[in-house]
PDB file of C-alpha atoms and ligand atoms in Angstrom:
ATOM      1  CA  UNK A  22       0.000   0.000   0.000  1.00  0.00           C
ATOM      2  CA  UNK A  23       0.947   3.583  -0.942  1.00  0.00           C
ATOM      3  CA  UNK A  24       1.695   6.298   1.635  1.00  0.00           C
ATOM      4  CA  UNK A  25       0.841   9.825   2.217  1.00  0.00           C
ATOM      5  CA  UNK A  26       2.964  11.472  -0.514  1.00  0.00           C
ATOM      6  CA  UNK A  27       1.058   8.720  -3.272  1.00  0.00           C
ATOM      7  CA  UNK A  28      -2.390  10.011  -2.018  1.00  0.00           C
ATOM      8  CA  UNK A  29      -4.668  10.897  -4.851  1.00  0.00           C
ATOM      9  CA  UNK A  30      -6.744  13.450  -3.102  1.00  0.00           C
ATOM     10  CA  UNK A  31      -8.069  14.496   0.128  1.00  0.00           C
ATOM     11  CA  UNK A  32     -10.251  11.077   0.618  1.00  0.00           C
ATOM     12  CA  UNK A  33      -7.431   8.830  -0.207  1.00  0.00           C
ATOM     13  CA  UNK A  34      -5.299  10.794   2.611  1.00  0.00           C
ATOM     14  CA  UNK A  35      -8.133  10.612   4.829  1.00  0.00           C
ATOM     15  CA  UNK A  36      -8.491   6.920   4.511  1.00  0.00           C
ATOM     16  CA  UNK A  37      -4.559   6.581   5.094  1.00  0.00           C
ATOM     17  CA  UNK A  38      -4.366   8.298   8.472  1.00  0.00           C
ATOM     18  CA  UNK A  39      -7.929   6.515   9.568  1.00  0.00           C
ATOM     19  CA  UNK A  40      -5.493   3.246   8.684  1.00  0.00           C
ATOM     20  CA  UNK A  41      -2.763   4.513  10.809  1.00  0.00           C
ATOM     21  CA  UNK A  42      -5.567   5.572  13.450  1.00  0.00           C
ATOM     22  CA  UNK A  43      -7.155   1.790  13.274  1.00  0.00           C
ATOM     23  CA  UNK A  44      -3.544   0.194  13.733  1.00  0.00           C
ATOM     24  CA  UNK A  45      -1.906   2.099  16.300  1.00  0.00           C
ATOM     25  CA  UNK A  46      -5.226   1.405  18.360  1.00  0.00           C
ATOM     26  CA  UNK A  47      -4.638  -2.207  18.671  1.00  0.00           C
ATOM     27  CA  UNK A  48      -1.940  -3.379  21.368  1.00  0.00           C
ATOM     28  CA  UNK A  49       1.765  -3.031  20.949  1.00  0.00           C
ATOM     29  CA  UNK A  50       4.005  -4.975  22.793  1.00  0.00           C
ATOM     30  CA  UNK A  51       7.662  -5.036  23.490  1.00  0.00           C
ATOM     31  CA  UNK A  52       9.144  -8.710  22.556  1.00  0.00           C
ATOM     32  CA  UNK A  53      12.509  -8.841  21.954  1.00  0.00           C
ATOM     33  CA  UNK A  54      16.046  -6.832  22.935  1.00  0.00           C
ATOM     34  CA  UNK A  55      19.171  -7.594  21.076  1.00  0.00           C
ATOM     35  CA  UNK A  56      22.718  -6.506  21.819  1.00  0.00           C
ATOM     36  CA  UNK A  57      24.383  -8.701  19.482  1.00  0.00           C
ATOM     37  CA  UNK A  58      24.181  -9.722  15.961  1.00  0.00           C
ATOM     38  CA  UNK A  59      23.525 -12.868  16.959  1.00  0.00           C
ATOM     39  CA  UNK A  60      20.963 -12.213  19.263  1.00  0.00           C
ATOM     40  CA  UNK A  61      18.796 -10.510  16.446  1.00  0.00           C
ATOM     41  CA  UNK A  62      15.499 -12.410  16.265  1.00  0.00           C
ATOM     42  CA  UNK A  63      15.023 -14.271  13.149  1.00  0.00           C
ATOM     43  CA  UNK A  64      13.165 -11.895  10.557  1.00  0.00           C
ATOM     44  CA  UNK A  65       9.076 -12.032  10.282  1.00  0.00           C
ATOM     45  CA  UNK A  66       6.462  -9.345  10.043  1.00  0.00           C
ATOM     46  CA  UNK A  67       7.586  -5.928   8.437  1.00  0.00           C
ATOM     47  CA  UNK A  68       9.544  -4.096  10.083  1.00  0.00           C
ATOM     48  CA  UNK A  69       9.947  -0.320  10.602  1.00  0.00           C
ATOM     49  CA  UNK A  70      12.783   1.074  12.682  1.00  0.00           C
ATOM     50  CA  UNK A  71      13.364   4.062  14.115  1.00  0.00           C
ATOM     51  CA  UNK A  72      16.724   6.136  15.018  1.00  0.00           C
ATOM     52  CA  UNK A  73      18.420   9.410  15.675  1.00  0.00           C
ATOM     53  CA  UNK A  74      20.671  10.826  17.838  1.00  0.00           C
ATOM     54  CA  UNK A  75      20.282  10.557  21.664  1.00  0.00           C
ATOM     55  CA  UNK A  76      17.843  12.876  23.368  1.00  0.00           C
ATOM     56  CA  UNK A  77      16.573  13.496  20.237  1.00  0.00           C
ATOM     57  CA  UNK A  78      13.074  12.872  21.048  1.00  0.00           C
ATOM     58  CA  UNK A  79      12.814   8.922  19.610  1.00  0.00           C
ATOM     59  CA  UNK A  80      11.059   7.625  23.205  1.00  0.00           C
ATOM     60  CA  UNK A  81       8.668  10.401  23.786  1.00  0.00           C
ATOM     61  CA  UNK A  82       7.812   9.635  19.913  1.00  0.00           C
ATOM     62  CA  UNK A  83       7.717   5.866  20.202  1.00  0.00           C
ATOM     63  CA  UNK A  84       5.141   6.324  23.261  1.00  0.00           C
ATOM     64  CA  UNK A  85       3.291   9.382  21.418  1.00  0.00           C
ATOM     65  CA  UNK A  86       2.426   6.631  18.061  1.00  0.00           C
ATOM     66  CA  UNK A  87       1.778   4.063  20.495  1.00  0.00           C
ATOM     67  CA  UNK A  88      -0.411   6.045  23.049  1.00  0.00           C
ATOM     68  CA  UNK A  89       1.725   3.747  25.741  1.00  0.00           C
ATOM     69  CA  UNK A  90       3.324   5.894  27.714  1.00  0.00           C
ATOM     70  CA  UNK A  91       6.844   4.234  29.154  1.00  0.00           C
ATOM     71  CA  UNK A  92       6.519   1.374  26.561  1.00  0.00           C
ATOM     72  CA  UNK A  93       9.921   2.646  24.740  1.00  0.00           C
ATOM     73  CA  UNK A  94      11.968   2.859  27.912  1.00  0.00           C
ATOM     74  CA  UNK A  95       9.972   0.181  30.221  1.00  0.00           C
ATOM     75  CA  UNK A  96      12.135  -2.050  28.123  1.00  0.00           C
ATOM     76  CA  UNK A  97      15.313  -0.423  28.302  1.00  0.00           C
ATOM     77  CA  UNK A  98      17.000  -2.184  31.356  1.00  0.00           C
ATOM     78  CA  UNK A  99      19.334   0.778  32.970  1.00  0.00           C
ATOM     79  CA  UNK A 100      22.480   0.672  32.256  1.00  0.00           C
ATOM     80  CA  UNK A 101      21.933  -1.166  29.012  1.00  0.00           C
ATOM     81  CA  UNK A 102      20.629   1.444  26.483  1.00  0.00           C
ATOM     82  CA  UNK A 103      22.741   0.118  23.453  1.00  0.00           C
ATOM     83  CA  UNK A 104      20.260  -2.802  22.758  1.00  0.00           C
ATOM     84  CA  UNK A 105      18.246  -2.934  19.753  1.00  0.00           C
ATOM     85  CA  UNK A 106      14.234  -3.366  21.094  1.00  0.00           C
ATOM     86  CA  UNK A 107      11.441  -5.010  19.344  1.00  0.00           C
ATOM     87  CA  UNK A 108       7.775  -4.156  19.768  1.00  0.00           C
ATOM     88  CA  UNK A 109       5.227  -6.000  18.089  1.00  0.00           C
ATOM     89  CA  UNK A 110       2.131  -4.199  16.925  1.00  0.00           C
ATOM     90  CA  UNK A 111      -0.980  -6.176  16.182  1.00  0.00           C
ATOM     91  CA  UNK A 112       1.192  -9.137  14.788  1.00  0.00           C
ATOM     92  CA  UNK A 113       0.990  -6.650  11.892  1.00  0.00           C
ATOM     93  CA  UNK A 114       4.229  -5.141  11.913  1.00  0.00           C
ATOM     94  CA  UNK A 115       7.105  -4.716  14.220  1.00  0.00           C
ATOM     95  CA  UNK A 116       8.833  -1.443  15.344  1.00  0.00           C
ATOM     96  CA  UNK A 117      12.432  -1.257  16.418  1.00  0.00           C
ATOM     97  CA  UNK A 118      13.406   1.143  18.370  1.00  0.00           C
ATOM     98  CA  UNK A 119      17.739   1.821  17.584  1.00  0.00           C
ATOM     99  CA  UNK A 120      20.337   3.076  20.050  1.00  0.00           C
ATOM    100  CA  UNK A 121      20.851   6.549  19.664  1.00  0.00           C
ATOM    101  CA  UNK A 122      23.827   7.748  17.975  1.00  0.00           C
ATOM    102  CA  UNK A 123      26.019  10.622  18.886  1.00  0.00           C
ATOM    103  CA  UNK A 124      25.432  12.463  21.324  1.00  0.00           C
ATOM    104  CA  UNK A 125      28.871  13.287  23.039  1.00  0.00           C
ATOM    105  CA  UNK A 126      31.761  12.038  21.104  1.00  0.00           C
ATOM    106  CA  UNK A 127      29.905  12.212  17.658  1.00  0.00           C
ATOM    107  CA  UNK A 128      32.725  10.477  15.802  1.00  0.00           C
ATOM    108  CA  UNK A 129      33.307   7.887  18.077  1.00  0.00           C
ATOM    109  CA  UNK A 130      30.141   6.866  18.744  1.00  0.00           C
ATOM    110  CA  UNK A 131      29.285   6.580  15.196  1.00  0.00           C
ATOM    111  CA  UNK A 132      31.558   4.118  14.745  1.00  0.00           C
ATOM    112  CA  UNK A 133      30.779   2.506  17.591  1.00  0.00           C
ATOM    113  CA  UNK A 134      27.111   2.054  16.971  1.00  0.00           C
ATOM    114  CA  UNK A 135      27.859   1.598  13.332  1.00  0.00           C
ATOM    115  CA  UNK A 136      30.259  -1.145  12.944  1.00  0.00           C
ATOM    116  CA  UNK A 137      28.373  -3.280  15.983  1.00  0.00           C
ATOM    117  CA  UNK A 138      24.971  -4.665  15.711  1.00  0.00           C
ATOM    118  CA  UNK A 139      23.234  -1.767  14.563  1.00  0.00           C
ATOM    119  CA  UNK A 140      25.157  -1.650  11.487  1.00  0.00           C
ATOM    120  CA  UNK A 141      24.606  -5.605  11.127  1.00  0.00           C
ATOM    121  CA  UNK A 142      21.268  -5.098  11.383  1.00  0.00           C
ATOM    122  CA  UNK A 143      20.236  -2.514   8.817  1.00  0.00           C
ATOM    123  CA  UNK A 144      22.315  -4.194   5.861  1.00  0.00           C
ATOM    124  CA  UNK A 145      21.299  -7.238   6.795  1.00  0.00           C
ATOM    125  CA  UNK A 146      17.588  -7.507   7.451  1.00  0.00           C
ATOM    126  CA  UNK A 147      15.399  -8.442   4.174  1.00  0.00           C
ATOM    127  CA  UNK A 148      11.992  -6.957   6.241  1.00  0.00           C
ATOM    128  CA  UNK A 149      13.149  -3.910   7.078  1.00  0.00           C
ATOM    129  CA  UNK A 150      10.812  -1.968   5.043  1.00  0.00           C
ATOM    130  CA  UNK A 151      11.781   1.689   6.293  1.00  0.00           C
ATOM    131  CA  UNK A 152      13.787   3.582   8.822  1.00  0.00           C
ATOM    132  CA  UNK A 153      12.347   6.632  10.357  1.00  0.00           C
ATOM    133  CA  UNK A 154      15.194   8.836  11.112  1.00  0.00           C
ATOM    134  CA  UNK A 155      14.279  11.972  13.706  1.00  0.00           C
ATOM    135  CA  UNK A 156      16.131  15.363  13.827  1.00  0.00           C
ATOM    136  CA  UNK A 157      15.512  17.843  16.013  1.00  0.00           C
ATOM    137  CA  UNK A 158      13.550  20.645  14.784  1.00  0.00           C
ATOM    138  CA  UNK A 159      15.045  22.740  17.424  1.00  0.00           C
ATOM    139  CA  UNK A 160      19.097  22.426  16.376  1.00  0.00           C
ATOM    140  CA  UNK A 161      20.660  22.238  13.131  1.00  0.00           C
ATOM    141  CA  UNK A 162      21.234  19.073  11.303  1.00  0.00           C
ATOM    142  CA  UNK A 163      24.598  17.323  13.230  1.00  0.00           C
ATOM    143  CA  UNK A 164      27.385  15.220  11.452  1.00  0.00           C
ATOM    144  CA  UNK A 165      26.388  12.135  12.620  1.00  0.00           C
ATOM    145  CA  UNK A 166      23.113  13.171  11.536  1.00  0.00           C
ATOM    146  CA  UNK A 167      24.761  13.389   7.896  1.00  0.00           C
ATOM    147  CA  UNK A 168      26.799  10.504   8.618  1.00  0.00           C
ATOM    148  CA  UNK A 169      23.506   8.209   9.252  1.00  0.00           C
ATOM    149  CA  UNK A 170      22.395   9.137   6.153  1.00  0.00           C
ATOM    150  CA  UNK A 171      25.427   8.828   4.249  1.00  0.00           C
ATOM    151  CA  UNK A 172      25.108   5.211   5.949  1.00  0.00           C
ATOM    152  CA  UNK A 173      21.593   4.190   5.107  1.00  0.00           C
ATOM    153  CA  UNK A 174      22.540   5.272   1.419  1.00  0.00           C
ATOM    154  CA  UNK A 175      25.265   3.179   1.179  1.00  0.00           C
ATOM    155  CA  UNK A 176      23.481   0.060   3.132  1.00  0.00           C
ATOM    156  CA  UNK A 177      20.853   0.576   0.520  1.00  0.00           C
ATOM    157  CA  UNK A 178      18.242   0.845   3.661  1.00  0.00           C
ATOM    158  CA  UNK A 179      15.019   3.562   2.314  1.00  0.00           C
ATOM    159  CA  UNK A 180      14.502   5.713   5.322  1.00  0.00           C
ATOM    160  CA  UNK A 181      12.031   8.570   6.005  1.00  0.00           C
ATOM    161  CA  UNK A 182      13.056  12.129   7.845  1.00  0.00           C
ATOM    162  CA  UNK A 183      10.981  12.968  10.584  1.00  0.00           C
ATOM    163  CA  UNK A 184      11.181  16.277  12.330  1.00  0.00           C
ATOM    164  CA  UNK A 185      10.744  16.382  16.383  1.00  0.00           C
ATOM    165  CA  UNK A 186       9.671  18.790  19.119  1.00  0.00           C
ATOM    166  CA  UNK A 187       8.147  20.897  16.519  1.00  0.00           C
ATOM    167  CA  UNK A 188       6.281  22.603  19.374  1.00  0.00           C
ATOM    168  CA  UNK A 189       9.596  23.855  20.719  1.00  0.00           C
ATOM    169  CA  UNK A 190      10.501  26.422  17.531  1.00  0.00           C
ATOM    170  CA  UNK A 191       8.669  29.347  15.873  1.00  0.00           C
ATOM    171  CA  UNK A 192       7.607  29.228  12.499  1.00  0.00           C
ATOM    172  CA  UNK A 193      10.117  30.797  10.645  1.00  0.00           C
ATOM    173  CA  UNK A 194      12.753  28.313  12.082  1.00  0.00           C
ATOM    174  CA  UNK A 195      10.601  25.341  11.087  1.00  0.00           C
ATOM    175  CA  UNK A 196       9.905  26.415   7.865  1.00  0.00           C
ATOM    176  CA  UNK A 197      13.385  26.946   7.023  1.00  0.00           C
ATOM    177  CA  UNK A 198      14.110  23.313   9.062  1.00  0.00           C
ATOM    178  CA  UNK A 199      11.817  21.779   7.077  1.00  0.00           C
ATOM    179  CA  UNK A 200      12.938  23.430   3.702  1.00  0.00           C
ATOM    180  CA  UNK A 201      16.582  22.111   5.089  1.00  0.00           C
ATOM    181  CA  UNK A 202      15.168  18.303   5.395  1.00  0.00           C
ATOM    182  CA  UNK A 203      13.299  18.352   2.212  1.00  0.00           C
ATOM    183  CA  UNK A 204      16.976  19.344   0.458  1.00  0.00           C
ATOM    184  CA  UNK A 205      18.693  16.535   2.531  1.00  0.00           C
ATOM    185  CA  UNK A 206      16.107  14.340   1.534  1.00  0.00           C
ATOM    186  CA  UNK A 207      16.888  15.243  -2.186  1.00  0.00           C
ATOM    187  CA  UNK A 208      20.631  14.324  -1.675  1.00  0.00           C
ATOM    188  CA  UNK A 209      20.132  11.047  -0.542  1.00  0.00           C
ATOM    189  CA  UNK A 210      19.188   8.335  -2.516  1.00  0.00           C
ATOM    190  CA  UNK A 211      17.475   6.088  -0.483  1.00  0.00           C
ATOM    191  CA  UNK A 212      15.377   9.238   1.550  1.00  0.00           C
ATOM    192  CA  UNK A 213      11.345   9.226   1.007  1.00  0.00           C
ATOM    193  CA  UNK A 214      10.702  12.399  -0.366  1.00  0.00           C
ATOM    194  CA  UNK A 215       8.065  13.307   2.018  1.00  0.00           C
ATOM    195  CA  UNK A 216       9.300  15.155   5.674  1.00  0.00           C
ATOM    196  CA  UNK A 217       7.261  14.572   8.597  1.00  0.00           C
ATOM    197  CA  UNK A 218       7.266  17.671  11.319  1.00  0.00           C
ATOM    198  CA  UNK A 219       5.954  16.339  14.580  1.00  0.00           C
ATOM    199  CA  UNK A 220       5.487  17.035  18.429  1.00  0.00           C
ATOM    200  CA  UNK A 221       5.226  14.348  21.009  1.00  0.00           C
ATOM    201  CA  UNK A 222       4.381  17.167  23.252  1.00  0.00           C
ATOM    202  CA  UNK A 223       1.066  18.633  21.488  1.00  0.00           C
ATOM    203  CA  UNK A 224       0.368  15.176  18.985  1.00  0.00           C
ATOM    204  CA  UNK A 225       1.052  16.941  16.261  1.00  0.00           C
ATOM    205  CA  UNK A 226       2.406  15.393  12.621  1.00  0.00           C
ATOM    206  CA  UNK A 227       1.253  11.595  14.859  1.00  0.00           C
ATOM    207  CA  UNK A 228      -1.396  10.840  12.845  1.00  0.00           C
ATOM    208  CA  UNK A 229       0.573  11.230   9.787  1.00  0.00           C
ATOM    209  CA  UNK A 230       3.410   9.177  10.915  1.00  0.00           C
ATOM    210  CA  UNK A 231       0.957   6.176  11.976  1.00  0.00           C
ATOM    211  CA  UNK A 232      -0.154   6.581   8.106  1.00  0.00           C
ATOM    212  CA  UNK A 233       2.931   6.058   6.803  1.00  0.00           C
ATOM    213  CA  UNK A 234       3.805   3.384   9.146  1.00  0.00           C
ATOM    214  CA  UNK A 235       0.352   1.770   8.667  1.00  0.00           C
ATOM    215  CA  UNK A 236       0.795   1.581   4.913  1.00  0.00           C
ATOM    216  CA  UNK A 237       3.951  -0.776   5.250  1.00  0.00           C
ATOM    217  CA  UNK A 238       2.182  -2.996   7.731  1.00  0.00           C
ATOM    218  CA  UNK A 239       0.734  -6.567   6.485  1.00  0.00           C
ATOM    219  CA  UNK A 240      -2.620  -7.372   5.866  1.00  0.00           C
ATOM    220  CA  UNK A 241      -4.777  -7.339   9.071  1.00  0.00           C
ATOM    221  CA  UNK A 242      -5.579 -11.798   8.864  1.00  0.00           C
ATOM    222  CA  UNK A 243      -8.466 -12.350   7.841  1.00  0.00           C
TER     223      UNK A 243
HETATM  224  P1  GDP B 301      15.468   9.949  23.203  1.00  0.00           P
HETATM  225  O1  GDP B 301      16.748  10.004  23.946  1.00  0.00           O
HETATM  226  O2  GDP B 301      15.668  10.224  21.738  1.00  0.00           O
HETATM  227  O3  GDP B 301      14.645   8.720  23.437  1.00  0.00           O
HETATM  228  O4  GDP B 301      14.609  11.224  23.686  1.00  0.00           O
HETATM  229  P2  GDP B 301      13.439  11.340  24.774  1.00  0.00           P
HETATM  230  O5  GDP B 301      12.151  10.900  24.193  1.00  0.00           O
HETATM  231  O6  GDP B 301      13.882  10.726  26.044  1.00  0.00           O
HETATM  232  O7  GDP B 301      13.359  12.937  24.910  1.00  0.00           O
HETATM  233  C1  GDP B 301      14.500  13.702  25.212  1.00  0.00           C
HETATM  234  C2  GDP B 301      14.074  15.050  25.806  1.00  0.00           C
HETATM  235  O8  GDP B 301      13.319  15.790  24.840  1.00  0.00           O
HETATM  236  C3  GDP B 301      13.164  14.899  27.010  1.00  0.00           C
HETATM  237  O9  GDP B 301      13.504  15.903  27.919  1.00  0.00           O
HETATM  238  C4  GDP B 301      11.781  15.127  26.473  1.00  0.00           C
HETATM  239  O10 GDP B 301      10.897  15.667  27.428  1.00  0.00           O
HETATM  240  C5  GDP B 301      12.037  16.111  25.349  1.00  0.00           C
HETATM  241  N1  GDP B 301      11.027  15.955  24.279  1.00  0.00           N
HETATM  242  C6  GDP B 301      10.712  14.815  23.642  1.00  0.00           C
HETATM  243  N2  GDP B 301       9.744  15.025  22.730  1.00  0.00           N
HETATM  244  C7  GDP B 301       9.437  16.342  22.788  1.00  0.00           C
HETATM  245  C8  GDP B 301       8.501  17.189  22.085  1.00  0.00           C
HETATM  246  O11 GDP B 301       7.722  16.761  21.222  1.00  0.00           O
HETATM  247  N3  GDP B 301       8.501  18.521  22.406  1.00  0.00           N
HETATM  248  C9  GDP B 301       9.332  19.029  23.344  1.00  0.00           C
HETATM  249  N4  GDP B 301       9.254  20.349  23.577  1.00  0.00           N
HETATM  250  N5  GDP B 301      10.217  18.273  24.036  1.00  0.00           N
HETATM  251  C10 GDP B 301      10.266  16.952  23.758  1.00  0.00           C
END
């Protein structure tokens, strides 16, 4: 199924986010936490993952689609934040929720993140269908944030841009942040075209996300 950017006209979007509204309402559950390649669960349902760098709102968005509050961090045992963490939703799709990159030592972290099990992972995994990668709409576009993308390129992996904490910028900034994305998304070969600017804080841009994300899931069974 097509997403937002494919809609025909105002009906077709409108049936889209009522998808995205119908999925997100059924029960997601955490299932699965991997810190090694190995420990990767064996690919199934379609999987969307999400990533960015650390504090960059990916929880608080996680929770937000999921109307679960704490279900993105209840997992994350203290202490052990590098794991990669699997949440079924509605045994129609699976969201994975990546370690996020970069915060202090943006070079070394990278590397870090990107040669281990994360880096495994998105070459290697035949249903990933899409990575959602969040920027803050608050701070200018970072070089790991560049340095992701220059990744997902090479690894062939299509990902989507989605803007966070739009709530926390005026206008003019987030026009010109989202004018910013839209060119990034242009550079990169495997970027979807279409930018989505969200809040966690005020809900806004969710229902458009759980579109997109709902078009990619498989078929509700019969
Ligand atoms: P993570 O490290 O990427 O998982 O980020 P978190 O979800 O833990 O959020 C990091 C910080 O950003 C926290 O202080 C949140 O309260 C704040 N935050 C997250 N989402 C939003 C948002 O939509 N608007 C605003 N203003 N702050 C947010």
């Amino acid at each position: 199924m097509s997403g937002l950017a494919e809609a025909k006209d105002e009906a077709e979007r409108a049936a889209l986010i009522e998808a995205g509204r119908l999925l997100f309402a059924r029960p997601c559950a955490f299932f699965h936490a991997a810190q090694k390649t190995a420990e990767l669960p064996p690919p199934g349902l379609p999987e969307v993952a999400f990533c960015g760098r650390s504090n960059v709102g990916k929880s608080s968005l996680i929770n937000a689609l999921t109307g679960q509050k704490g279900l993105a961090r209840v997992s994350q045992t203290p202490g052990r934040t590098r794991q990669l963490n699997f949440f079924n939703l509605a045994h129609r799709l699976v969201l994975v929720d990546l370690p996020g990159y970069g915060y202090a030592r943006a070079s070394k972290d990278m590397q870090r993140d990107w040669q281990g099990v994360m880096f495994d992972y998105l070459r290697g995994r035949p249903n990933l269908l899409r990575v959602m990668l969040l920027l803050d709409a608050r701070i200018e576009t970072k070089s790991a944030d560049r340095a992701a993308m220059d990744l997902l390129d090479a690894a062939a992996v299509a990902f989507q841009i989605v803007l966070t904490k739009a709530d926390d910028v005026g206008p003019q900034r987030l026009f010109a942040r989202i004018a910013e994305a839209e060119a990034l998304a242009r550079r990169h070969t495997a970027a979807h075209p279409l930018v989505l600017v969200t809040s966690s804080a005020t809900g806004q841009g969710v229902p458009e996300l759980r579109a997109e994300i709902a078009a990619l899931a498989a078929p509700a069974a019969a």
